[in-house]
Tab-separated table of C-alpha atoms in Angstrom:
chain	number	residue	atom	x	y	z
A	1464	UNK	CA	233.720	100.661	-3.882
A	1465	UNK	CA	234.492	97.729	-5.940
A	1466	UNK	CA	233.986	97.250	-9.927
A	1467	UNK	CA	230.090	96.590	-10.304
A	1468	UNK	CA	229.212	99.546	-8.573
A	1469	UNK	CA	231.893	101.411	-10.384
A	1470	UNK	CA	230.149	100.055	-13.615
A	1471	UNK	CA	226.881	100.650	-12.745
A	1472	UNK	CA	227.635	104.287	-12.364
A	1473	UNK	CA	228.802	104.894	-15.433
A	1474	UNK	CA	226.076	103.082	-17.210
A	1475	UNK	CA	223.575	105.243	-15.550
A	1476	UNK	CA	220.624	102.572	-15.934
A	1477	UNK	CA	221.505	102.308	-19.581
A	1478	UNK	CA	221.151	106.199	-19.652
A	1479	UNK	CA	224.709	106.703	-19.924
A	1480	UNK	CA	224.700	108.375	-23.715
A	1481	UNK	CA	222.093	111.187	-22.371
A	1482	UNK	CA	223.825	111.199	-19.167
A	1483	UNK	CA	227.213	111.532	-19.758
A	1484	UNK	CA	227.116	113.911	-22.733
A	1485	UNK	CA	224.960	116.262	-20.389
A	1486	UNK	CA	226.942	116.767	-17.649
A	1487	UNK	CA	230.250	116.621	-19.138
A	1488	UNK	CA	229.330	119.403	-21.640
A	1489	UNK	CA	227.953	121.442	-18.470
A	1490	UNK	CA	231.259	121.176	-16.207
A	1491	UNK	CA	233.608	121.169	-19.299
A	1492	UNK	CA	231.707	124.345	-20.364
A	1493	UNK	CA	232.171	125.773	-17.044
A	1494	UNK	CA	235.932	125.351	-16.849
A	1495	UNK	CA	236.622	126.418	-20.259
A	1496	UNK	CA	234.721	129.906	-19.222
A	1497	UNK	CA	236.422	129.985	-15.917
A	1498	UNK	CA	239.596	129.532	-17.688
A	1499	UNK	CA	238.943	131.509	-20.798
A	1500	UNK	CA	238.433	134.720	-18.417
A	1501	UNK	CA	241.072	134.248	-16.313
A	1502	UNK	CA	242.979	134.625	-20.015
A	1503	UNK	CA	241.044	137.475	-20.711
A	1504	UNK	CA	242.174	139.266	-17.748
A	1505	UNK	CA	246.191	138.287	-18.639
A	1506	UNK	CA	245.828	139.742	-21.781
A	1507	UNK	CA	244.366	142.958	-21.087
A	1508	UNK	CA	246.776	143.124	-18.330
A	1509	UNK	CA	249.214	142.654	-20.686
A	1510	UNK	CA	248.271	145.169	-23.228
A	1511	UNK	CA	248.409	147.625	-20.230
A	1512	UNK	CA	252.084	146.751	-19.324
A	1513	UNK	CA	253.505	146.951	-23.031
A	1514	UNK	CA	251.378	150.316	-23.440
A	1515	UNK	CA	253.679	151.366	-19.801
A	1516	UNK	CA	256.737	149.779	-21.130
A	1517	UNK	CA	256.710	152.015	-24.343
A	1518	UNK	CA	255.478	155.176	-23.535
A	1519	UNK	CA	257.498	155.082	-20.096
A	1520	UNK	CA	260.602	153.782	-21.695
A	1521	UNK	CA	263.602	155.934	-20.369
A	1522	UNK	CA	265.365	157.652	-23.229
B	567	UNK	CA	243.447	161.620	-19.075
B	568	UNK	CA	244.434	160.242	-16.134
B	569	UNK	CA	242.305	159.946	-13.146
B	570	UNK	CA	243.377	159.916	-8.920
B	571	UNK	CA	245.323	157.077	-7.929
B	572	UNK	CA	242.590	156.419	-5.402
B	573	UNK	CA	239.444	158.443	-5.276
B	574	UNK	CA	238.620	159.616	-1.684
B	575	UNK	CA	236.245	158.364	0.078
B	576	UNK	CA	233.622	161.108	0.717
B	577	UNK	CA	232.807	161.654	4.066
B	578	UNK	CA	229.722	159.932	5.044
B	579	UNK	CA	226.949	160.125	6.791
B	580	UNK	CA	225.911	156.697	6.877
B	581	UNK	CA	225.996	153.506	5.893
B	582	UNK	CA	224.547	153.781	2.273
B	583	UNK	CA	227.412	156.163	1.391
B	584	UNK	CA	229.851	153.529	2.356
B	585	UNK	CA	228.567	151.167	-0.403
B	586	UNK	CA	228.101	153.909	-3.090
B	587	UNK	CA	231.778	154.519	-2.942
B	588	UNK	CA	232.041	150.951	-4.399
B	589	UNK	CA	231.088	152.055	-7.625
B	590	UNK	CA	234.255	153.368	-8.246
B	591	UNK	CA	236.361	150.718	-10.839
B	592	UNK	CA	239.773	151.733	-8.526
B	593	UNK	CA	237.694	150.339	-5.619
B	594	UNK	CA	235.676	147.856	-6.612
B	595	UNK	CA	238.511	145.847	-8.412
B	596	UNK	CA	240.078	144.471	-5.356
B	597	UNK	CA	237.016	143.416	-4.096
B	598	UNK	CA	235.893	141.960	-6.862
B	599	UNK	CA	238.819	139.480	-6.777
B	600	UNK	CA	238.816	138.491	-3.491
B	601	UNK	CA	235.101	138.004	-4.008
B	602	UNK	CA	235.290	136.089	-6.751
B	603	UNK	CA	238.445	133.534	-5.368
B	604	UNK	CA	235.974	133.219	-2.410
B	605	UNK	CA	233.008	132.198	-4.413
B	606	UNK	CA	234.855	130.290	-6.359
B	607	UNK	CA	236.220	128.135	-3.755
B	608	UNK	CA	232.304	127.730	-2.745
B	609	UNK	CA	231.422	126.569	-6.119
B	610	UNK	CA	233.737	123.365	-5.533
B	611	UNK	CA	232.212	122.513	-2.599
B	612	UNK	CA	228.993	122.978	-3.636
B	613	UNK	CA	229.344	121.302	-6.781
B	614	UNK	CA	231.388	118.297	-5.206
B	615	UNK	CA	228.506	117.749	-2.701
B	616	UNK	CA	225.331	118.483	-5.215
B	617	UNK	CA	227.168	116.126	-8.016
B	618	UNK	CA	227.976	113.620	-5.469
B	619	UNK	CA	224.048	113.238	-4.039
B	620	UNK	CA	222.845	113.392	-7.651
B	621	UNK	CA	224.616	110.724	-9.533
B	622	UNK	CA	225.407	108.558	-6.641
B	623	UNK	CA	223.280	109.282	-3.525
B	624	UNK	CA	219.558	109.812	-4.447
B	625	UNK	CA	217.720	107.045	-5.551
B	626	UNK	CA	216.577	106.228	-8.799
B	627	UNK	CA	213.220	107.509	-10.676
B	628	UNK	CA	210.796	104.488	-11.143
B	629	UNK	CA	209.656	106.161	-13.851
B	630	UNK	CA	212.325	107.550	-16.001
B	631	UNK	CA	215.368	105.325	-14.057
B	632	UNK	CA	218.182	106.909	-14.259
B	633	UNK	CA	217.848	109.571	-16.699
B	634	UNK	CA	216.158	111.832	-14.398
B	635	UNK	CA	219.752	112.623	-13.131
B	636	UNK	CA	219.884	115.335	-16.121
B	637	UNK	CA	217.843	117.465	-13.633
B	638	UNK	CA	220.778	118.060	-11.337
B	639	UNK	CA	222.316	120.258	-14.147
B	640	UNK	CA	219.463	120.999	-16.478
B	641	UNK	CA	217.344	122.825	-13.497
B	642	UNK	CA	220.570	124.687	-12.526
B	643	UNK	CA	221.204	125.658	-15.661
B	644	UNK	CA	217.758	127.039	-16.476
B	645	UNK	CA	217.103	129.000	-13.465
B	646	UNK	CA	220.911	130.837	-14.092
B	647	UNK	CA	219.760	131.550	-17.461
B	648	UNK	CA	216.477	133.550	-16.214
B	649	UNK	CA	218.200	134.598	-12.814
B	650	UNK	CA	221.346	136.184	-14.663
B	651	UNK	CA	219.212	137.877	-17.719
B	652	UNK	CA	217.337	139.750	-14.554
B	653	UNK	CA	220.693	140.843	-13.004
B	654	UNK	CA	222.173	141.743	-16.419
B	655	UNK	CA	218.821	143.784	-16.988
B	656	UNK	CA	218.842	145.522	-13.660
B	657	UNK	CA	222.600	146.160	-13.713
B	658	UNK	CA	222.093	147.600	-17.018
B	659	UNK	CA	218.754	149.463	-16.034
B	660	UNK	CA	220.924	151.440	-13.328
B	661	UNK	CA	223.840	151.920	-15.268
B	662	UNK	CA	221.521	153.505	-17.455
B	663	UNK	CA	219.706	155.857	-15.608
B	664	UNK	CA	222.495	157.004	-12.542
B	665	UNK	CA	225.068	157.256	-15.738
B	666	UNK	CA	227.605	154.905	-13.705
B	667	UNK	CA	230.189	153.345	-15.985
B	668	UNK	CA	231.061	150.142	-13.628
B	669	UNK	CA	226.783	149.281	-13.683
B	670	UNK	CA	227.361	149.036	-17.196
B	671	UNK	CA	230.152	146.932	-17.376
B	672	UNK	CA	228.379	144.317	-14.721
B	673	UNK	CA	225.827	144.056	-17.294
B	674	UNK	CA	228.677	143.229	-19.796
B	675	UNK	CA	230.202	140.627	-17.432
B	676	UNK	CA	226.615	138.853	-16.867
B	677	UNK	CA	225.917	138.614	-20.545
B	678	UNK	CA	228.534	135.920	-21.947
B	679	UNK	CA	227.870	134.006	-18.588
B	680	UNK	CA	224.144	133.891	-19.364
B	681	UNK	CA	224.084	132.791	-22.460
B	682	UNK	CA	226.551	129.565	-21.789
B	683	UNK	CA	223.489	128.566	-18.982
B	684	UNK	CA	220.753	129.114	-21.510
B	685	UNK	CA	222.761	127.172	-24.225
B	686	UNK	CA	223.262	124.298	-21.398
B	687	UNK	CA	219.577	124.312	-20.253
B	688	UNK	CA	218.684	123.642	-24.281
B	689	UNK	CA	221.675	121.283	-24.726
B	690	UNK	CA	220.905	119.181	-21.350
B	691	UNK	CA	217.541	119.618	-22.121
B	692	UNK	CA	217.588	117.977	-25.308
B	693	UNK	CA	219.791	115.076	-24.047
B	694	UNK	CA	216.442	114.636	-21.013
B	695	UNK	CA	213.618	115.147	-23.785
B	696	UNK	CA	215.457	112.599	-26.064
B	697	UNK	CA	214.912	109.463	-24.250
B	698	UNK	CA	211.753	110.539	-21.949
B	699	UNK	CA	209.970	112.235	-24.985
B	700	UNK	CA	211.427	110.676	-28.066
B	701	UNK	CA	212.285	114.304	-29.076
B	702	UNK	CA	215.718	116.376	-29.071
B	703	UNK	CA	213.379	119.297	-29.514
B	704	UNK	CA	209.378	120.440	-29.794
B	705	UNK	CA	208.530	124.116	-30.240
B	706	UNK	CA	206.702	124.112	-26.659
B	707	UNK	CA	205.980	127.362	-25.171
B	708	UNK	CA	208.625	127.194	-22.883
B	709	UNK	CA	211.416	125.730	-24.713
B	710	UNK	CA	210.645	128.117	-27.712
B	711	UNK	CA	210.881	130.931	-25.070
B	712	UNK	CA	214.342	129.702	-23.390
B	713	UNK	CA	215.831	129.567	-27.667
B	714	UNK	CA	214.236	133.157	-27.684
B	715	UNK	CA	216.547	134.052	-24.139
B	716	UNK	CA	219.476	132.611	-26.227
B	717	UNK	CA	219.152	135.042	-28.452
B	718	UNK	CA	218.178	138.210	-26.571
B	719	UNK	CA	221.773	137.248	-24.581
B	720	UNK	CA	223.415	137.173	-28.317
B	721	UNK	CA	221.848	140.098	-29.112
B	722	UNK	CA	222.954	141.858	-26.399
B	723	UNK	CA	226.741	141.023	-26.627
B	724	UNK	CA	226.591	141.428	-30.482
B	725	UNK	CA	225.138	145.149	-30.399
B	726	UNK	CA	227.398	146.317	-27.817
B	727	UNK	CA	230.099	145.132	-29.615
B	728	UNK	CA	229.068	146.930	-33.199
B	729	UNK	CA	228.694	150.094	-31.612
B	730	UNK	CA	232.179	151.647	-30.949
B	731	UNK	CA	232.015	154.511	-28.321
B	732	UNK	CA	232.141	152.365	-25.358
B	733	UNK	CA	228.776	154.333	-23.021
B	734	UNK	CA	226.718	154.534	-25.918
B	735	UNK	CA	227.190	150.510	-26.627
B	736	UNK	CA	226.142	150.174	-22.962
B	737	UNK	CA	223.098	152.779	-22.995
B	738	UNK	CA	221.957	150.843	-26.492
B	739	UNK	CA	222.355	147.353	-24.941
B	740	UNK	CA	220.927	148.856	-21.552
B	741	UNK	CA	217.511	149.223	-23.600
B	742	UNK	CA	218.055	145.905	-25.659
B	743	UNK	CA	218.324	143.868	-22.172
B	744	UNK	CA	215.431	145.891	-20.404
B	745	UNK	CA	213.310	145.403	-23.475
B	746	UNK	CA	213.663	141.525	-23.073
B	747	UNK	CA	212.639	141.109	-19.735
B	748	UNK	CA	209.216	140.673	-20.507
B	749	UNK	CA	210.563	136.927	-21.676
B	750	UNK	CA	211.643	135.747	-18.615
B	751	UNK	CA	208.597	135.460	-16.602
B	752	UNK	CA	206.691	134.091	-20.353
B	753	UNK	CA	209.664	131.397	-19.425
B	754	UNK	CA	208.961	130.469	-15.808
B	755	UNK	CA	204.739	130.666	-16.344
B	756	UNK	CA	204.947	128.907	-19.626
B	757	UNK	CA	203.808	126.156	-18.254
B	758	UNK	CA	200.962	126.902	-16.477
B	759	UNK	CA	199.289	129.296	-19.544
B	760	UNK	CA	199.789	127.476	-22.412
B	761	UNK	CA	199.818	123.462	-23.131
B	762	UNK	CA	203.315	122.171	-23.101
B	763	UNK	CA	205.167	119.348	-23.641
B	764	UNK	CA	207.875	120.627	-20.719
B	765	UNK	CA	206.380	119.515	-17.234
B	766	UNK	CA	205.080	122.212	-15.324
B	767	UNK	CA	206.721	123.367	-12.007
B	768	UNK	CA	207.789	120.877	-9.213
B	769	UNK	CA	209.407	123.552	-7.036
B	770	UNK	CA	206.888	126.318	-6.239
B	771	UNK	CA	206.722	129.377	-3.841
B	772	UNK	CA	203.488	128.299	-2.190
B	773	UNK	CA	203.442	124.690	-1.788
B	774	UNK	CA	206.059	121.872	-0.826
B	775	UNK	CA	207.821	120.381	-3.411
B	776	UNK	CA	206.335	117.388	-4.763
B	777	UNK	CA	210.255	115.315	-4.972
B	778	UNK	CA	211.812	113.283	-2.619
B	779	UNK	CA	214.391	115.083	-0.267
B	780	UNK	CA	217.957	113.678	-1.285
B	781	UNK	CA	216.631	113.940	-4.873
B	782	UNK	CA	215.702	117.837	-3.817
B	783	UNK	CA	219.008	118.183	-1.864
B	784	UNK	CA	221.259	117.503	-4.604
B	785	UNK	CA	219.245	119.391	-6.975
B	786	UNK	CA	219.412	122.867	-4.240
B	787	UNK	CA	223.104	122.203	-3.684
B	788	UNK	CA	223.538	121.964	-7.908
B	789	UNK	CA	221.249	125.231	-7.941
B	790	UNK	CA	223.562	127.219	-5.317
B	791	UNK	CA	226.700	125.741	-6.863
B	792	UNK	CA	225.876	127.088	-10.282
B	793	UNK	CA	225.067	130.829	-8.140
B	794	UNK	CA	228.223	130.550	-6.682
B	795	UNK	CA	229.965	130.027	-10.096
B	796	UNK	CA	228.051	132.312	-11.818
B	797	UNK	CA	229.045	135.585	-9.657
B	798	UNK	CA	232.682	134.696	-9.288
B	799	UNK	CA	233.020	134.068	-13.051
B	800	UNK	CA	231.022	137.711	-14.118
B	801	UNK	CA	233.215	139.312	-11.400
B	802	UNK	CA	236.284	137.947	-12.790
B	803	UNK	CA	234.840	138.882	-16.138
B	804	UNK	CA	234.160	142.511	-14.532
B	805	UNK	CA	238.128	142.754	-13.157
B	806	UNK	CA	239.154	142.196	-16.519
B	807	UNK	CA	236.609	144.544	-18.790
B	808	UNK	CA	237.729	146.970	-15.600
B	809	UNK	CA	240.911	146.767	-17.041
B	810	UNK	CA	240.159	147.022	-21.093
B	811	UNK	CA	237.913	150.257	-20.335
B	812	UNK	CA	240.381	151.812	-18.006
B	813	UNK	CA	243.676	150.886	-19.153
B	814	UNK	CA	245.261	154.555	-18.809
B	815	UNK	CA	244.095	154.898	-15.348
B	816	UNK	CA	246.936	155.846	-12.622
B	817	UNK	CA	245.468	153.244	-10.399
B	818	UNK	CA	245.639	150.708	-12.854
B	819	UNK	CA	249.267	151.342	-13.164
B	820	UNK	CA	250.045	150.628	-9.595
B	821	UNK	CA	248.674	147.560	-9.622
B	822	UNK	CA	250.920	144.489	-8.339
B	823	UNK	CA	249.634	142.501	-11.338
B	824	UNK	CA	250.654	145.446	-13.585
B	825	UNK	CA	253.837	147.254	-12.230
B	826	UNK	CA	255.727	143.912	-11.092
């Protein structure tokens, strides 16, 4: 693949500011959810393991 | 109150008792994540390919050049919208009427997942109408209707949130989401009853799609790609409301990702 096509797919036909803007914000959103839940599941996770930790805390 | 580590598995007498066991949480979890790692893996390759035949492989529009190439996430986008507003609805509809918690807490998992594709179909959509019909935005039947989806998602997530006893936010939002079906097929027949701006329907049930077949390809692969994502995200969602709703549970205890 050499440099003119390279350019010519990131001008997108001289589309490249509807283009770009579109599916960058539709795979960035999509990783920040994926991510974003995968946090959501560590947290609750670790509200579970400090509720264990202090009501199972040996006297 | 703590429940059995694992709920038995009733004896059965057939195959539709196996699946109703499911709705147990303590079951359903580890499914749920190898599920969703599976479908997840999908999504890449489905993505990869569908991205890969849409900006590179199909050919350009002679009419619109290559701006067209918004379809291969706008059209995804949209049909998740409608597609997880019916699941959320029918999740919620049963959770509602067999009074089973983990229906309810689909729902909840489908909402937040929904509303990102409706906000993309608008956003995309704007970027597409911008330079094909000199407008970010028109208040066309169908457009108006998709804004009107946005907020019945909102709506949902923001009343179940305001109400504190956790089964009474899911029997309100149950009625919210079944309430607002009606918009989703005003959505998808928009543009055959009323005059709109938004072209009507390329894809149809009945007839052969009027688009040529890499341009279709990479738009089906975007359209299964954005599936894919969408049910291993809500299940991953689902593993982790699983765990906010039943954090006192014995079988949440022994999980590895708890008692390491």
């Amino acid at each position: 693949m050499n440099t003119a096509d390279w350019n010519a797919f990131w001008a997108m036909g001289g589309y490249a500011l509807y283009v770009w803007p579109s599916v960058g914000v539709f795979v960035g959103g999509l990783v920040v959810e994926w991510v974003a839940t995968g946090r959501r599941r560590q947290r609750a996770i670790a509200a579970i393991r400090r509720r264990l930790a202090a009501s199972g805390a040996p006297r | 109150m703590t429940s059995a580590v694992l709920p038995s598995a009733p004896r059965t007498r057939g195959a539709s008792s196996n699946w109703r066991r499911f709705a147990a949480p303590a079951l359903f979890y580890p499914l749920a994540g190898r599920l969703s790692r599976a479908l997840f893996v999908l999504t890449l390759l489905l993505f990869a390919a569908g991205l890969w035949v849409g900006l590179v492989h199909a050919p350009t529009d002679h009419q619109q050049g290559d701006a067209y190439r918004i379809i291969f996430v706008h059209v995804p986008a949209a049909w998740m919208s409608m597609v997880l507003y019916l699941a959320m609805a029918f999740w919620a509809g049963v959770g509602l009427v067999f009074n089973t918690r983990l229906s309810a807490m689909m729902a909840r998992a489908l909402a937040p997942t929904g509303a990102l594709f409706t906000l993309l179909a608008l956003w995309t959509g704007a970027f597409w109408g911008r330079p094909t019909w000199g407008a970010w935005w028109v208040w066309d039947a169908r457009l108006t209707s998709e804004l009107l989806l946005l907020f019945l998602y909102l709506g949902f997530m923001l009343l179940q949130s305001s109400i504190d006893d956790a089964r009474r936010a899911d029997r309100a939002g149950a009625v919210l989401a079944l309430v607002g079906v009606v918009n989703v097929p005003v959505i998808y027949f928009s543009v055959k009853w009323w005059n709109t701006l938004h072209q009507g329907a390329t894809i149809n049930l009945d007839r052969a799609p009027s688009m040529a077949p890499d341009m279709l390809a990479g738009l089906l692969l975007c359209a299964l790609g954005a599936w894919a994502y969408s049910a291993a995200v809500a299940l991953r969602r689902l593993r982790a409301i699983v765990l906010e709703r039943e954090p006192n549970a014995a079988w949440v205890a022994s999980l590895p990702e708890v008692s390491r």
